Coordinates of C-alpha atoms in Angstrom, one line a residue:
Chain A
M677 CA -0.1 -0.3 0.1
P678 CA 1.7 3.4 -0.9
R679 CA 1.5 6.0 1.4
L680 CA -1.6 8.6 1.3
I681 CA 0.8 11.5 -0.3
N682 CA 2.0 9.4 -3.2
L683 CA -1.6 8.4 -3.8
Q684 CA -2.8 10.2 -7.2
P685 CA -6.3 9.6 -8.3
S686 CA -6.6 8.8 -12.1
R687 CA -8.2 11.7 -14.4
R688 CA -11.6 10.0 -14.5
L689 CA -11.8 9.5 -11.0
K690 CA -10.1 13.4 -10.4
A691 CA -13.5 14.3 -12.9
A692 CA -15.8 12.3 -11.0
L693 CA -14.3 13.2 -7.6
G694 CA -15.0 16.9 -8.8
I695 CA -18.2 16.7 -9.6
I696 CA -19.3 15.3 -6.4
P697 CA -19.8 18.7 -4.2
F698 CA -21.6 19.9 -6.6
V699 CA -24.3 17.6 -6.6
L700 CA -23.9 17.4 -3.2
I701 CA -24.9 21.2 -3.0
L702 CA -27.7 20.3 -5.2
I703 CA -29.2 17.7 -3.1
A704 CA -29.0 19.9 0.0
Y705 CA -30.7 22.6 -1.6
Q706 CA -33.4 20.4 -3.0
V707 CA -33.6 18.8 0.4
G708 CA -33.9 22.4 2.4
S709 CA -36.2 23.6 0.0
D710 CA -38.7 20.2 0.0
I711 CA -38.7 21.0 4.0
R712 CA -39.6 24.6 3.6
K713 CA -42.3 24.1 1.2
A714 CA -43.7 21.4 3.4
E715 CA -43.9 23.7 6.0
N716 CA -45.1 26.7 4.2
E717 CA -46.5 26.4 0.5
Q718 CA -45.7 29.6 -0.5
D719 CA -42.2 29.9 1.1
R720 CA -39.9 32.0 -1.2
L721 CA -36.2 31.7 0.6
L722 CA -35.5 28.4 -1.3
P723 CA -38.0 28.3 -4.4
S724 CA -38.0 24.6 -5.9
F725 CA -36.1 24.2 -9.4
E726 CA -39.5 24.3 -11.2
E727 CA -39.8 27.8 -9.6
I728 CA -36.4 29.0 -10.4
A729 CA -36.8 27.6 -14.4
D730 CA -40.2 29.5 -14.4
G731 CA -38.0 32.3 -13.3
V732 CA -35.5 32.1 -15.6
N733 CA -38.2 32.0 -18.4
R734 CA -40.0 34.6 -17.3
M735 CA -36.8 37.0 -17.4
A736 CA -35.1 35.4 -20.7
F737 CA -37.8 34.3 -22.8
E738 CA -40.8 36.1 -22.1
P739 CA -40.9 39.9 -23.1
S740 CA -41.4 42.4 -20.1
Q741 CA -44.9 43.4 -19.7
R742 CA -43.9 47.1 -19.0
T743 CA -40.9 47.5 -21.6
G744 CA -41.4 44.2 -24.1
E745 CA -37.8 43.7 -23.6
Y746 CA -36.2 40.6 -22.5
L747 CA -34.5 41.6 -19.1
F748 CA -32.1 38.9 -18.7
W749 CA -30.2 39.6 -21.9
E750 CA -30.8 43.5 -21.8
D751 CA -29.1 43.2 -18.1
T752 CA -26.5 40.9 -19.6
K753 CA -25.7 43.3 -22.5
S754 CA -25.8 46.5 -20.5
S755 CA -23.3 45.0 -17.7
L756 CA -21.0 43.2 -20.0
T757 CA -20.7 46.7 -22.2
R758 CA -19.8 48.2 -19.0
L759 CA -17.4 46.0 -17.5
A760 CA -15.8 45.6 -21.5
I761 CA -15.4 49.3 -21.3
G762 CA -14.2 49.8 -17.8
I763 CA -11.7 46.9 -18.2
S764 CA -10.1 47.9 -21.4
I765 CA -9.5 51.8 -20.3
A766 CA -7.9 50.4 -17.0
A767 CA -5.8 48.0 -18.9
C768 CA -4.5 50.7 -21.6
I769 CA -4.0 53.0 -18.2
G770 CA -2.0 50.1 -16.7
L771 CA -0.2 49.3 -19.7
L772 CA 0.8 52.4 -20.6
V773 CA 1.9 53.6 -16.8
G774 CA 3.0 50.8 -15.9
L775 CA 5.3 50.3 -18.7
A776 CA 6.7 53.8 -18.9
A777 CA 7.4 53.5 -15.2
G778 CA 8.8 50.2 -15.5
A779 CA 11.4 51.1 -18.3
I780 CA 12.1 54.4 -17.4
P781 CA 13.4 55.3 -13.8
I782 CA 13.0 58.9 -13.9
I783 CA 9.0 58.3 -14.6
A784 CA 8.8 55.6 -11.7
A785 CA 10.3 58.2 -9.3
P786 CA 7.4 60.6 -9.0
L787 CA 4.5 58.1 -10.0
N788 CA 5.7 55.5 -7.3
P789 CA 4.7 56.5 -4.2
L790 CA 1.2 58.5 -5.7
I791 CA 0.2 55.2 -6.9
T792 CA 0.6 53.3 -3.8
A793 CA -1.3 55.6 -2.1
I794 CA -3.8 55.6 -4.4
S795 CA -4.2 52.0 -4.8
L796 CA -4.8 52.2 -0.7
V797 CA -7.9 54.2 -1.4
P798 CA -10.7 51.8 -1.4
P799 CA -12.8 52.5 -4.2
M800 CA -16.2 51.8 -2.6
A801 CA -15.5 54.8 -0.3
I802 CA -15.1 57.4 -3.4
L803 CA -17.9 55.7 -5.2
P804 CA -20.2 59.0 -3.8
I805 CA -18.0 61.3 -5.4
L806 CA -17.8 59.8 -8.7
F807 CA -21.5 60.2 -8.4
I808 CA -21.3 63.7 -7.8
V809 CA -18.6 64.0 -10.0
F810 CA -19.9 61.9 -13.2
G811 CA -23.7 62.2 -12.8
L812 CA -25.6 59.0 -12.0
G813 CA -25.2 57.8 -16.0
E814 CA -22.8 55.1 -17.4
L815 CA -19.8 57.4 -17.2
S816 CA -19.4 56.9 -13.1
K817 CA -20.0 53.0 -13.1
V818 CA -17.2 52.6 -15.8
M819 CA -15.3 55.0 -13.9
L820 CA -15.7 52.9 -11.0
I821 CA -14.2 49.9 -12.5
V822 CA -11.5 52.1 -14.3
I823 CA -10.6 53.8 -10.7
G824 CA -10.8 50.4 -8.4
V825 CA -8.7 48.4 -11.0
S826 CA -6.4 50.3 -12.9
P827 CA -4.0 51.0 -9.6
F828 CA -3.4 47.3 -9.4
L829 CA -2.8 46.9 -13.1
I830 CA -0.3 50.0 -13.3
R831 CA 1.5 48.4 -10.3
D832 CA 1.3 44.8 -11.5
I833 CA 2.5 45.9 -15.4
L834 CA 5.3 47.8 -13.5
Q835 CA 6.6 45.5 -11.5
R836 CA 6.7 42.7 -14.3
T837 CA 8.4 45.5 -16.5
Q838 CA 11.3 45.4 -13.7
E839 CA 11.4 41.9 -13.4
L840 CA 12.4 41.3 -17.1
P841 CA 16.0 39.9 -17.0
R842 CA 18.5 42.9 -17.2
E843 CA 20.7 41.2 -19.3
Q844 CA 18.1 41.6 -22.2
L845 CA 18.0 45.3 -22.0
I846 CA 21.7 45.2 -21.8
K847 CA 22.0 43.1 -24.9
A848 CA 19.6 45.1 -26.9
Q849 CA 21.7 48.3 -26.0
T850 CA 25.0 46.4 -27.5
L851 CA 22.9 45.6 -30.7
G852 CA 22.2 49.5 -30.9
G853 CA 18.8 50.0 -29.8
N854 CA 18.0 53.2 -28.4
S855 CA 15.0 53.9 -25.5
W856 CA 12.5 54.0 -27.4
Q857 CA 13.2 51.3 -29.8
I858 CA 14.1 48.7 -26.9
I859 CA 10.8 49.7 -24.9
V860 CA 9.0 49.2 -28.4
R861 CA 10.6 46.1 -29.6
V862 CA 11.9 44.3 -26.2
V863 CA 10.1 45.6 -23.5
F864 CA 5.9 46.1 -24.7
P865 CA 5.7 42.8 -26.4
Q866 CA 7.0 40.7 -23.4
I867 CA 4.7 42.9 -21.0
L868 CA 1.6 42.2 -23.3
P869 CA 1.0 38.5 -22.3
R870 CA 1.9 39.3 -18.6
L871 CA -1.1 42.5 -19.0
F872 CA -3.5 39.5 -19.9
D873 CA -2.6 37.7 -16.9
A874 CA -2.9 41.1 -14.7
V875 CA -6.0 41.6 -16.4
R876 CA -7.8 38.0 -15.6
L877 CA -6.8 38.3 -11.8
S878 CA -8.2 41.7 -11.6
L879 CA -11.7 40.4 -13.4
G880 CA -13.4 39.5 -9.9
A881 CA -12.6 43.0 -8.4
A882 CA -14.0 44.6 -11.6
W883 CA -17.0 42.5 -11.2
L884 CA -17.5 43.5 -7.9
F885 CA -17.4 47.2 -8.6
L886 CA -20.0 46.8 -11.5
I887 CA -22.4 44.9 -9.4
A888 CA -22.1 47.6 -6.5
A889 CA -22.4 50.9 -8.9
E890 CA -25.3 49.1 -10.6
A891 CA -26.7 48.1 -7.1
I892 CA -26.7 51.6 -6.2
A893 CA -27.8 53.9 -9.3
A894 CA -28.7 52.2 -12.3
T895 CA -32.1 51.1 -14.4
D896 CA -30.9 47.8 -15.9
G897 CA -27.8 45.8 -15.4
L898 CA -27.6 42.4 -13.4
G899 CA -26.4 44.0 -10.4
Y900 CA -29.0 46.2 -10.5
R901 CA -31.8 43.5 -11.4
I902 CA -30.5 41.5 -8.3
F903 CA -30.9 44.1 -5.8
L904 CA -34.5 45.2 -7.4
V905 CA -36.3 42.1 -7.0
R906 CA -34.4 41.4 -3.5
R907 CA -37.7 43.8 -2.5
Y908 CA -39.9 41.0 -3.2
M909 CA -37.5 38.1 -1.9
S910 CA -37.4 37.1 -5.7
M911 CA -34.8 33.8 -4.9
D912 CA -36.2 32.5 -8.4
V913 CA -34.6 35.4 -10.2
I914 CA -31.7 35.9 -7.8
L915 CA -30.4 32.6 -7.8
P916 CA -30.2 32.0 -11.6
Y917 CA -28.9 35.4 -11.6
V918 CA -25.9 34.7 -9.7
V919 CA -25.4 31.0 -11.4
W920 CA -25.1 33.2 -14.6
I921 CA -22.8 35.9 -13.4
T922 CA -20.6 33.4 -12.1
C923 CA -20.6 31.5 -15.8
L924 CA -19.7 34.7 -17.4
A925 CA -16.8 35.3 -15.1
F926 CA -15.7 31.9 -15.8
A927 CA -15.9 32.4 -19.6
I928 CA -14.5 35.6 -19.9
D929 CA -11.6 34.1 -17.7
W930 CA -11.3 31.5 -20.0
C931 CA -11.5 33.5 -23.5
L932 CA -8.8 35.7 -22.3
L933 CA -6.4 32.7 -21.2
K934 CA -7.1 30.9 -24.9
L935 CA -6.6 34.3 -26.6
S936 CA -3.5 34.6 -24.6
R937 CA -2.3 31.0 -25.4
W938 CA -3.3 31.9 -29.1
L939 CA -1.1 35.0 -29.5
F940 CA 2.0 34.5 -27.2
P941 CA 2.9 30.5 -27.3
W942 CA 6.4 31.6 -26.5
Y943 CA 5.2 33.2 -23.1
H944 CA 3.2 30.0 -22.3
A945 CA 5.7 27.8 -23.6
E946 CA 8.0 29.4 -21.1
K947 CA 6.0 28.8 -18.0
Chain B
M985 CA 53.0 45.5 -27.8
N986 CA 50.7 47.9 -29.6
S987 CA 47.5 47.8 -27.0
F988 CA 43.8 48.0 -28.0
I989 CA 42.5 47.8 -24.5
E990 CA 44.2 49.6 -21.9
L991 CA 43.5 49.8 -18.0
N992 CA 45.8 52.1 -15.6
K993 CA 45.3 51.8 -11.9
V994 CA 41.3 50.8 -12.0
T995 CA 39.8 50.3 -8.5
K996 CA 35.8 49.3 -8.3
H997 CA 34.7 48.9 -4.9
Y998 CA 31.0 49.1 -3.8
G999 CA 30.7 50.8 -0.7
D1000 CA 33.1 49.3 1.8
N1001 CA 33.2 46.2 -0.5
V1002 CA 36.3 46.5 -2.1
V1003 CA 36.4 44.3 -5.6
L1004 CA 38.8 45.3 -7.7
E1005 CA 42.2 46.8 -6.8
N1006 CA 45.1 48.9 -8.8
L1007 CA 44.1 46.9 -11.9
S1008 CA 46.6 47.3 -14.6
C1009 CA 46.7 45.5 -18.3
N1010 CA 47.4 46.0 -21.8
V1011 CA 45.7 44.0 -24.4
A1012 CA 46.4 44.2 -28.2
E1013 CA 43.7 44.0 -30.7
G1014 CA 42.9 39.9 -31.7
E1015 CA 43.6 38.4 -28.4
F1016 CA 41.6 35.7 -26.8
V1017 CA 41.8 36.5 -23.0
T1018 CA 40.1 34.4 -20.5
L1019 CA 39.5 35.2 -17.0
V1020 CA 39.6 32.7 -14.3
G1021 CA 39.6 32.8 -10.3
A1022 CA 37.4 32.0 -7.7
S1023 CA 33.6 33.1 -7.2
G1024 CA 33.5 36.8 -6.0
C1025 CA 36.8 37.7 -7.0
G1026 CA 36.0 40.1 -9.6
K1027 CA 35.6 38.9 -13.1
S1028 CA 32.5 39.5 -13.8
T1029 CA 32.7 42.9 -12.3
F1030 CA 35.8 43.3 -15.0
L1031 CA 33.3 42.4 -17.6
K1032 CA 30.7 44.8 -16.5
L1033 CA 33.6 47.5 -16.6
L1034 CA 34.4 46.8 -20.0
L1035 CA 30.7 46.6 -21.3
G1036 CA 30.2 49.9 -19.3
T1037 CA 27.3 49.0 -17.0
E1038 CA 29.4 49.7 -14.5
G1039 CA 31.8 52.6 -14.2
A1040 CA 35.3 52.3 -11.9
N1041 CA 36.1 54.4 -9.1
S1042 CA 39.8 55.3 -9.9
G1043 CA 41.8 54.5 -12.8
E1044 CA 41.4 54.7 -16.7
L1045 CA 39.8 52.2 -19.2
L1046 CA 41.0 53.1 -22.6
M1047 CA 39.5 51.0 -26.2
A1048 CA 41.7 52.2 -29.1
G1049 CA 43.4 55.3 -27.1
K1050 CA 39.8 56.8 -25.9
P1051 CA 38.1 56.2 -22.9
I1052 CA 35.3 53.4 -22.7
V1053 CA 31.9 54.4 -23.0
Q1054 CA 29.9 54.3 -19.9
E1055 CA 26.9 52.3 -21.5
P1056 CA 26.7 49.6 -23.4
S1057 CA 27.2 50.1 -27.1
K1058 CA 27.6 48.5 -30.7
E1059 CA 31.5 47.9 -30.5
R1060 CA 31.2 45.5 -27.5
G1061 CA 29.0 42.3 -27.9
I1062 CA 28.2 40.5 -25.0
V1063 CA 26.7 36.7 -24.2
F1064 CA 26.0 36.1 -21.0
Q1065 CA 25.2 32.6 -19.3
K1066 CA 21.6 33.0 -19.7
Y1067 CA 18.9 35.4 -20.7
S1068 CA 20.6 36.6 -23.7
V1069 CA 18.3 36.1 -26.5
F1070 CA 14.8 37.5 -26.8
P1071 CA 11.9 34.7 -25.7
H1072 CA 9.3 36.5 -27.8
L1073 CA 11.4 36.6 -31.4
S1074 CA 11.8 34.1 -33.5
V1075 CA 15.6 32.5 -34.4
R1076 CA 15.9 34.8 -37.3
E1077 CA 13.9 37.9 -36.0
N1078 CA 16.7 37.7 -32.6
V1079 CA 19.5 38.3 -35.3
A1080 CA 17.9 40.7 -37.5
I1081 CA 16.7 43.1 -34.7
G1082 CA 20.3 44.2 -35.0
T1083 CA 19.8 45.8 -38.4
E1084 CA 16.5 46.8 -37.5
F1085 CA 17.3 48.9 -34.5
E1086 CA 19.9 50.6 -37.1
E1087 CA 17.7 51.0 -40.3
G1088 CA 14.2 51.4 -38.9
K1089 CA 14.7 54.3 -36.9
W1090 CA 11.3 55.0 -35.5
W1091 CA 10.2 51.5 -34.6
G1092 CA 13.1 49.7 -34.7
R1093 CA 11.5 47.5 -37.3
L1094 CA 12.1 47.0 -40.9
F1095 CA 9.0 46.3 -43.6
G1096 CA 9.4 44.8 -47.2
E1097 CA 12.4 44.8 -48.9
A1098 CA 14.5 46.1 -46.3
R1099 CA 13.3 43.3 -44.2
K1100 CA 14.0 40.7 -46.4
R1101 CA 17.6 41.8 -46.9
A1102 CA 18.0 41.9 -42.7
F1103 CA 16.5 38.4 -42.8
K1104 CA 19.1 37.2 -45.3
Q1105 CA 21.8 38.8 -43.5
A1106 CA 20.8 37.2 -40.4
D1107 CA 20.6 33.9 -42.1
E1108 CA 24.2 33.8 -42.9
L1109 CA 25.0 34.6 -39.9
L1110 CA 22.7 31.9 -38.2
T1111 CA 24.3 29.3 -40.9
A1112 CA 27.9 30.1 -39.7
V1113 CA 26.6 29.0 -36.3
G1114 CA 25.0 26.1 -37.3
L1115 CA 21.3 27.1 -36.8
E1116 CA 20.1 27.2 -40.6
H1117 CA 17.5 24.6 -39.7
A1118 CA 16.2 26.7 -37.1
L1119 CA 15.3 30.2 -38.4
N1120 CA 11.7 30.3 -37.5
K1121 CA 11.8 28.0 -34.0
Y1122 CA 11.3 30.2 -31.1
P1123 CA 14.3 30.1 -28.3
N1124 CA 12.5 28.3 -26.0
E1125 CA 12.2 25.5 -28.3
L1126 CA 16.0 25.6 -28.7
S1127 CA 18.6 23.6 -26.3
G1128 CA 21.0 25.5 -24.3
G1129 CA 23.7 25.0 -26.8
M1130 CA 21.6 26.0 -29.6
Q1131 CA 20.5 29.1 -27.4
Q1132 CA 24.0 30.1 -26.9
R1133 CA 24.6 29.9 -30.6
L1134 CA 21.7 32.3 -31.3
A1135 CA 23.0 34.6 -28.8
L1136 CA 26.8 34.3 -30.5
A1137 CA 25.1 35.1 -34.0
Q1138 CA 23.0 37.7 -32.5
A1139 CA 26.3 39.6 -30.9
L1140 CA 27.8 39.3 -34.4
I1141 CA 25.6 41.2 -36.4
K1142 CA 26.5 44.7 -35.1
K1143 CA 30.6 43.5 -36.1
P1144 CA 31.7 44.2 -32.7
R1145 CA 35.7 44.7 -32.2
V1146 CA 35.1 43.0 -28.5
L1147 CA 32.9 40.1 -27.7
L1148 CA 32.4 39.7 -23.7
L1149 CA 31.4 36.2 -22.8
D1150 CA 30.2 35.6 -18.9
E1151 CA 30.7 32.2 -18.5
P1152 CA 28.7 31.4 -21.8
F1153 CA 28.9 27.7 -21.7
G1154 CA 28.6 27.3 -17.8
A1155 CA 25.4 25.3 -17.8
L1156 CA 26.1 23.5 -21.2
D1157 CA 26.8 19.6 -21.0
P1158 CA 30.5 18.7 -21.5
G1159 CA 30.2 17.2 -25.3
I1160 CA 28.3 20.3 -26.0
R1161 CA 30.7 22.6 -24.3
K1162 CA 33.1 20.9 -26.7
D1163 CA 31.4 22.0 -30.1
M1164 CA 31.1 25.3 -28.7
H1165 CA 34.8 25.8 -27.9
E1166 CA 35.4 25.0 -31.6
L1167 CA 32.7 27.7 -32.8
V1168 CA 33.8 30.2 -31.0
L1169 CA 37.5 29.8 -32.0
G1170 CA 36.1 30.1 -35.4
L1171 CA 34.1 32.8 -34.9
W1172 CA 37.1 34.5 -33.1
R1173 CA 39.2 33.9 -36.3
D1174 CA 36.9 34.6 -39.1
Y1175 CA 35.8 37.9 -37.5
G1176 CA 38.9 39.3 -36.0
L1177 CA 37.7 39.8 -32.9
T1178 CA 39.2 40.6 -29.5
V1179 CA 37.5 38.2 -27.0
F1180 CA 37.2 38.2 -23.0
M1181 CA 35.9 35.1 -21.5
V1182 CA 35.3 34.4 -18.1
T1183 CA 35.1 31.0 -17.1
H1184 CA 34.9 29.1 -14.0
D1185 CA 36.7 25.7 -15.7
L1186 CA 40.4 26.6 -15.7
K1187 CA 40.7 23.7 -18.5
E1188 CA 38.5 26.0 -20.9
G1189 CA 40.6 28.8 -20.1
F1190 CA 43.6 27.2 -21.1
Q1191 CA 42.1 25.4 -24.4
L1192 CA 40.8 28.4 -25.6
G1193 CA 42.7 31.7 -24.6
T1194 CA 46.0 33.1 -26.2
R1195 CA 46.4 34.7 -22.9
L1196 CA 45.0 33.5 -19.4
W1197 CA 44.2 35.8 -16.5
V1198 CA 43.8 35.0 -12.9
F1199 CA 42.1 37.0 -10.5
D1200 CA 43.0 36.9 -6.9
K1201 CA 43.4 39.2 -3.9
M1202 CA 46.9 40.3 -3.2
R1203 CA 46.6 40.8 0.3
H1204 CA 44.4 39.4 2.7
D1205 CA 42.8 40.5 5.9
P1206 CA 41.2 37.6 8.1
H1207 CA 39.2 40.3 10.1
A1208 CA 38.1 42.1 6.9
P1209 CA 38.0 40.0 4.1
E1210 CA 36.1 43.2 2.0
R1211 CA 39.1 45.5 3.2
F1212 CA 41.2 44.6 0.2
G1213 CA 40.1 43.6 -3.4
A1214 CA 41.4 41.5 -6.2
T1215 CA 43.7 42.3 -9.2
I1216 CA 45.2 40.2 -11.8
T1217 CA 47.9 37.6 -10.3
Y1218 CA 48.9 35.6 -13.1
D1219 CA 48.9 37.3 -16.8
L1220 CA 50.2 34.2 -18.5
H1221 CA 50.7 34.5 -22.6
L1222 CA 49.7 31.2 -23.8
D1223 CA 52.5 30.5 -26.4
Q1224 CA 54.3 27.6 -26.6
K1225 CA 57.5 28.4 -24.9
N1226 CA 55.3 29.5 -21.7
L1227 CA 53.0 26.6 -21.7
P1228 CA 55.1 24.3 -19.2
F1229 CA 55.7 27.1 -16.8
A1230 CA 52.0 28.2 -17.0
A1231 CA 51.2 24.9 -16.2
E1232 CA 53.3 24.6 -13.5
A1233 CA 52.9 27.7 -11.8
L1234 CA 49.2 27.0 -11.8
D1235 CA 49.4 23.4 -10.8
I1236 CA 48.0 22.0 -13.7
S1237 CA 49.0 18.8 -15.8
G1238 CA 50.6 19.5 -19.3
D1239 CA 47.6 17.7 -21.1
Y1240 CA 45.6 20.8 -21.5
L1241 CA 47.3 22.1 -24.5
P1242 CA 45.4 25.2 -26.1
T1243 CA 43.6 24.6 -29.1
A1244 CA 43.9 28.0 -30.3
I1245 CA 47.4 27.6 -30.6
A1246 CA 47.9 24.1 -31.2
S1247 CA 46.1 24.6 -34.4

């Protein structure tokens, strides 16, 4: 009998074992729901799977009675648009500032303390300021994501830039490159895949800021909907929305990874 | 002797830690100098002084009669033990980038005909180092020896007068190392280079160099080992008549005949 620490599950067993917790949660939910329903037919806290399916059907496949829109898809569209704009702007800022500061010490000197200070400000605390300055429209929600995520991206890219082997920069100089050429041809292409990594890491925070901003001031969006139906204890809508957001987050992360693998095979082979 | 590289009483220290002390030497153009010595005795620091990434605290460093520029430049090529090549560029692009830096002023990049010409030039050099079959591969697909071949080709595209090698073969298998020795000697002859090579391997130092320097401390303070710096304690011209003496001086058995001289 090998030691427990040497016992490796086969691929199939591993997959099966991975599914078990999910199945257990579903069963536990079903049992809990049944118990509550037995006590009170009208219980809303743990709706049955039929009720959830009804909820999904109502939100996603029947036009809203008030506006005639398919709310679920409209919410998804608005949220994803905000997230995409926010993340794109933050990524550009992170790349430009992080790269400049990481590659050019004279730019890093005045920026470093400032970025450290800004990254310590809790973004949620300045959300009211954003609403006051940028109004309650799209801009303030996008700005919250930008402000929340870009300090992290800047710091991460700055650090990755400084981590590039010194030898490469020296070599590039002996090949006759000037500062600009070395940044464009040696530093930038090597930092791009690291930007993908950083963006993937920051997506969780970006979702948090998005949903928070939508919860407070919005007229559509996934976060808005969850907080709206909370008033009616509509767990049959909230639960599928949460699952949907999780799936979206997973899908975006997966797409970014695939894209990065496709664009930068040398980077992933190196690791 | 007509000297190409000349160092006069060079001293280098980091804070209280004296690394090099009172180092003077003359090297003629076309010499192959190998630098040996214990770890931390300043060989690599010496190379950095020649490269220009470190400045001397006192003394003067001259190349062809002029002070050495305190910044890496095209006249001095370098190959490090690792990280010498760019992982995001193919083998061919790794070499052509030297031409692209020079001709593609704005973006360091060439297009169309100019790019083809740069690639052709790169291909010739890559053939010379035996990488003609790997032109489109990326460095991570190459073995350690092939990566160092690439690093050599990359350095030579700028036609440097001085080639600095910082333990270039330290991480390679003995068999591959032997092939690399032949390659380096061939390139040294064909391109008329002046080579400085740091090595841990005394045998390698003897086989490759026309001149071998041993770095060591002249004085030692057991209570403050950082107090005194190293200098060149042996400067051996490895021509035939000096060999027995050289071997004896370093307590080396005589079968490490320098191939540079024998051939």
